[in-house]
Short mmCIF file of C-alpha atoms in Angstrom, two decimals:
data_model
loop_
_atom_site.label_atom_id
_atom_site.label_comp_id
_atom_site.label_asym_id
_atom_site.label_seq_id
_atom_site.Cartn_x
_atom_site.Cartn_y
_atom_site.Cartn_z
CA ASP A 1 -150.43 163.52 -105.97
CA VAL A 2 -146.68 163.26 -105.53
CA LYS A 3 -145.37 162.99 -102.06
CA VAL A 4 -142.61 162.40 -99.60
CA THR A 5 -143.65 160.12 -96.76
CA GLN A 6 -141.96 159.98 -93.39
CA SER A 7 -142.82 156.86 -91.46
CA SER A 8 -143.61 158.45 -88.10
CA ARG A 9 -145.06 161.82 -87.04
CA TYR A 10 -143.99 161.44 -83.42
CA LEU A 11 -141.34 159.26 -81.79
CA VAL A 12 -140.14 158.94 -78.22
CA LYS A 13 -136.87 157.09 -77.69
CA ARG A 14 -134.53 156.49 -74.80
CA THR A 15 -130.98 157.80 -74.56
CA GLY A 16 -128.57 155.33 -76.14
CA GLU A 17 -131.11 153.68 -78.43
CA LYS A 18 -130.43 153.26 -82.13
CA VAL A 19 -133.12 155.15 -84.01
CA PHE A 20 -134.18 154.78 -87.63
CA LEU A 21 -136.12 157.51 -89.44
CA GLU A 22 -137.50 156.42 -92.79
CA CYS A 23 -138.34 158.55 -95.79
CA VAL A 24 -139.87 157.40 -99.06
CA GLN A 25 -140.61 159.47 -102.17
CA ASP A 26 -142.66 158.47 -105.18
CA MET A 27 -141.41 161.08 -107.65
CA ASP A 28 -138.35 159.20 -108.99
CA HIS A 29 -136.12 161.99 -107.65
CA GLU A 30 -132.40 161.42 -107.54
CA ASN A 31 -131.74 163.90 -104.76
CA MET A 32 -132.82 163.42 -101.16
CA PHE A 33 -132.03 165.37 -98.00
CA TRP A 34 -132.35 165.16 -94.24
CA TYR A 35 -132.69 168.33 -92.19
CA ARG A 36 -133.35 168.99 -88.54
CA GLN A 37 -135.34 172.01 -87.44
CA ASP A 38 -134.93 173.70 -84.09
CA PRO A 39 -136.54 176.95 -82.85
CA GLY A 40 -134.51 179.99 -83.79
CA LEU A 41 -132.03 177.95 -85.84
CA GLY A 42 -134.05 177.24 -88.96
CA LEU A 43 -133.31 174.09 -90.91
CA ARG A 44 -129.85 172.57 -90.78
CA LEU A 45 -128.69 169.98 -93.27
CA ILE A 46 -127.58 166.66 -91.79
CA TYR A 47 -126.92 164.46 -94.84
CA PHE A 48 -127.91 164.31 -98.47
CA SER A 49 -127.73 161.87 -101.35
CA TYR A 50 -127.59 162.35 -105.10
CA ASP A 51 -127.91 158.70 -106.04
CA VAL A 52 -128.39 155.20 -104.73
CA LYS A 53 -125.64 154.17 -102.31
CA MET A 54 -124.24 157.67 -102.42
CA LYS A 55 -124.19 160.01 -99.43
CA GLU A 56 -122.60 163.30 -98.51
CA LYS A 57 -122.28 165.04 -95.17
CA GLY A 58 -124.20 168.21 -94.60
CA ASP A 59 -123.48 170.86 -91.99
CA ILE A 60 -124.21 168.81 -88.85
CA PRO A 61 -123.55 165.09 -89.55
CA GLU A 62 -122.09 164.20 -86.15
CA GLY A 63 -124.08 161.49 -84.39
CA TYR A 64 -125.98 160.55 -87.55
CA SER A 65 -125.58 158.22 -90.48
CA VAL A 66 -127.72 157.50 -93.54
CA SER A 67 -128.58 154.69 -95.88
CA ARG A 68 -129.82 154.78 -99.45
CA GLU A 69 -130.17 151.27 -100.81
CA LYS A 70 -133.02 152.14 -103.18
CA LYS A 71 -133.69 155.31 -105.12
CA GLU A 72 -137.00 156.01 -103.40
CA ARG A 73 -135.87 155.45 -99.80
CA PHE A 74 -133.48 157.51 -97.68
CA SER A 75 -133.03 156.52 -94.05
CA LEU A 76 -131.54 158.58 -91.24
CA ILE A 77 -129.93 156.66 -88.40
CA LEU A 78 -129.13 157.97 -84.95
CA GLU A 79 -126.44 155.55 -83.82
CA SER A 80 -126.90 156.24 -80.09
CA ALA A 81 -129.65 158.73 -79.41
CA SER A 82 -128.90 161.63 -77.08
CA THR A 83 -131.16 164.29 -75.59
CA ASN A 84 -129.60 166.99 -77.80
CA GLN A 85 -130.99 165.14 -80.82
CA THR A 86 -134.53 165.93 -79.71
CA SER A 87 -135.80 167.85 -82.70
CA MET A 88 -138.08 167.95 -85.72
CA TYR A 89 -136.58 165.95 -88.59
CA LEU A 90 -137.56 166.79 -92.14
CA CYS A 91 -136.89 164.75 -95.24
CA ALA A 92 -137.01 166.32 -98.71
CA SER A 93 -136.42 165.33 -102.30
CA THR A 94 -135.90 167.25 -105.51
CA GLY A 95 -135.66 166.54 -109.19
CA THR A 96 -134.75 168.89 -111.97
CA ASN A 97 -137.04 171.80 -111.12
CA TYR A 98 -135.00 172.73 -108.03
CA GLY A 99 -137.88 173.14 -105.60
CA TYR A 100 -137.87 170.70 -102.70
CA THR A 101 -140.80 168.50 -101.79
CA PHE A 102 -140.85 167.94 -98.04
CA GLY A 103 -142.34 165.22 -95.91
CA SER A 104 -144.57 166.12 -92.97
CA GLY A 105 -141.73 165.74 -90.49
CA THR A 106 -140.94 163.48 -87.54
CA ARG A 107 -140.90 165.05 -84.12
CA LEU A 108 -138.38 163.02 -82.14
CA THR A 109 -138.07 163.23 -78.37
CA VAL A 110 -135.13 161.53 -76.68
CA VAL A 111 -135.61 160.97 -72.95
CA SER B 1 -123.86 179.78 -89.95
CA GLN B 2 -127.12 180.53 -91.70
CA GLN B 3 -126.88 181.77 -95.23
CA GLY B 4 -130.34 183.33 -95.33
CA GLU B 5 -131.66 185.52 -92.54
CA GLU B 6 -135.25 186.67 -92.57
CA ASP B 7 -136.54 189.94 -91.24
CA PRO B 8 -138.74 190.49 -89.32
CA GLN B 9 -138.79 187.42 -87.10
CA ALA B 10 -142.53 187.86 -86.58
CA LEU B 11 -145.28 189.80 -88.29
CA SER B 12 -148.89 190.32 -87.29
CA ILE B 13 -151.39 191.80 -89.74
CA GLN B 14 -155.11 192.01 -90.45
CA GLU B 15 -156.84 190.14 -93.25
CA GLY B 16 -156.69 192.10 -96.48
CA GLU B 17 -153.41 193.81 -95.64
CA ASN B 18 -150.15 193.11 -97.42
CA ALA B 19 -147.31 191.25 -95.72
CA THR B 20 -143.70 191.89 -96.61
CA MET B 21 -140.71 189.96 -95.35
CA ASN B 22 -137.07 190.20 -96.28
CA CYS B 23 -134.19 187.81 -96.64
CA SER B 24 -130.50 188.67 -96.64
CA TYR B 25 -127.72 186.29 -97.59
CA LYS B 26 -123.95 186.30 -97.59
CA THR B 27 -122.50 184.59 -100.64
CA SER B 28 -123.24 184.35 -104.35
CA ILE B 29 -126.23 182.23 -105.26
CA ASN B 30 -127.63 180.26 -108.18
CA ASN B 31 -131.18 180.79 -107.02
CA LEU B 32 -133.24 181.75 -103.98
CA GLN B 33 -136.43 180.01 -102.93
CA TRP B 34 -139.28 180.76 -100.54
CA TYR B 35 -141.14 178.14 -98.53
CA ARG B 36 -144.14 178.15 -96.22
CA GLN B 37 -144.58 175.96 -93.13
CA ASN B 38 -147.90 175.56 -91.38
CA SER B 39 -147.81 174.80 -87.67
CA GLY B 40 -145.04 172.22 -87.35
CA ARG B 41 -145.68 170.45 -90.64
CA GLY B 42 -143.37 170.05 -93.61
CA LEU B 43 -142.37 173.00 -95.74
CA VAL B 44 -144.16 173.79 -98.99
CA HIS B 45 -142.28 175.30 -101.93
CA LEU B 46 -143.74 178.66 -102.97
CA ILE B 47 -141.49 180.23 -105.55
CA LEU B 48 -137.97 180.13 -106.98
CA ILE B 49 -136.10 183.10 -108.40
CA ARG B 50 -132.84 182.68 -110.28
CA SER B 51 -129.83 184.92 -109.82
CA ASN B 52 -130.38 186.57 -113.22
CA GLU B 53 -134.01 187.43 -112.43
CA ARG B 54 -135.15 190.51 -110.53
CA GLU B 55 -138.83 189.86 -109.91
CA LYS B 56 -141.29 186.99 -110.06
CA HIS B 57 -144.99 186.64 -109.43
CA SER B 58 -147.15 183.69 -108.49
CA GLY B 59 -150.76 184.42 -107.65
CA ARG B 60 -150.75 186.77 -104.64
CA LEU B 61 -147.00 186.34 -104.16
CA ARG B 62 -144.36 188.70 -105.46
CA VAL B 63 -140.68 188.03 -104.97
CA THR B 64 -137.85 190.41 -105.72
CA LEU B 65 -134.13 189.74 -105.78
CA ASP B 66 -131.31 192.26 -105.55
CA THR B 67 -128.03 190.43 -105.99
CA SER B 68 -125.99 193.61 -105.48
CA LYS B 69 -127.44 193.93 -101.98
CA LYS B 70 -127.69 190.17 -101.49
CA SER B 71 -131.30 190.45 -100.47
CA SER B 72 -134.76 189.28 -101.45
CA SER B 73 -138.26 190.18 -100.40
CA LEU B 74 -141.52 188.24 -100.38
CA LEU B 75 -144.75 190.19 -100.62
CA ILE B 76 -148.10 188.54 -99.95
CA THR B 77 -150.93 190.75 -101.15
CA ALA B 78 -154.47 190.81 -99.74
CA SER B 79 -153.57 188.38 -96.97
CA ARG B 80 -156.00 185.78 -95.65
CA ALA B 81 -156.20 183.91 -92.35
CA ALA B 82 -154.97 180.83 -94.23
CA ASP B 83 -151.67 182.64 -94.91
CA THR B 84 -150.83 182.31 -91.21
CA ALA B 85 -147.60 180.31 -91.27
CA SER B 86 -143.85 180.57 -91.05
CA TYR B 87 -142.04 181.64 -94.19
CA PHE B 88 -138.47 180.65 -94.98
CA CYS B 89 -136.03 181.75 -97.60
CA ALA B 90 -133.48 179.26 -98.86
CA THR B 91 -130.43 179.84 -101.01
CA ASP B 92 -128.73 177.56 -103.50
CA ARG B 93 -125.20 178.83 -103.09
CA ALA B 94 -122.95 179.00 -106.14
CA THR B 95 -120.13 177.34 -104.17
CA ASP B 96 -122.22 174.41 -102.99
CA SER B 97 -123.22 171.14 -104.56
CA TRP B 98 -126.23 171.48 -106.83
CA GLY B 99 -129.55 171.45 -105.05
CA LYS B 100 -128.11 171.84 -101.56
CA LEU B 101 -130.12 174.60 -99.89
CA GLN B 102 -129.32 176.79 -96.88
CA PHE B 103 -132.38 177.92 -94.91
CA GLY B 104 -132.92 180.91 -92.68
CA ALA B 105 -134.71 180.86 -89.33
CA GLY B 106 -137.98 182.08 -90.82
CA THR B 107 -140.57 184.81 -90.39
CA GLN B 108 -143.68 183.88 -88.42
CA VAL B 109 -146.74 185.54 -89.94
CA VAL B 110 -150.08 185.78 -88.16
CA VAL B 111 -153.09 187.03 -90.11
CA THR B 112 -156.10 187.89 -87.97
CA PRO B 113 -159.64 188.08 -89.36
#
């Protein structure tokens, strides 16, 4: 069964901490995405990647960075966590059939 | 701003009834997709309809697309309690990089036994 795995379901971090959210897919997909989901706002694209070592900004990249050293792994980094980054973070990947496969999400709370 | 906007925001129906939700979007698209999300989990891909298609079926799901009105609808027939979830439309805009989707805020559907 193909899947996208996010390393943590729940995280609590302190303001100012550097936070790493990990995402791994086993489908050999080139394309990977990070979204955040907030009530009433739907999903908003943070960053995406079409290939190893390649990254492109989405709609809300401020305060975030990403890393894609291997095809199967796409990491989201919060350089200095702030309370307004408390959110549900969703990783997704897609191949040639266009539909996304999502991970289960990481609910991050910054205190 | 959101490309896809679902209507209604919330829908409550009885088991066995049909559920219909709509999605409107603003710019030309390559395709439109529908996803389901159960209670704070990840989204699950339901169906994709391309811009040159008008209707698609998958099991109890029926999706229509009207590009002249920039709108789509998702119909779930003979609903079950297990269909309780949030449903999102997502558009692959013609002006965007391939595969980059814009999601709406979703329709929350509750199916009561």
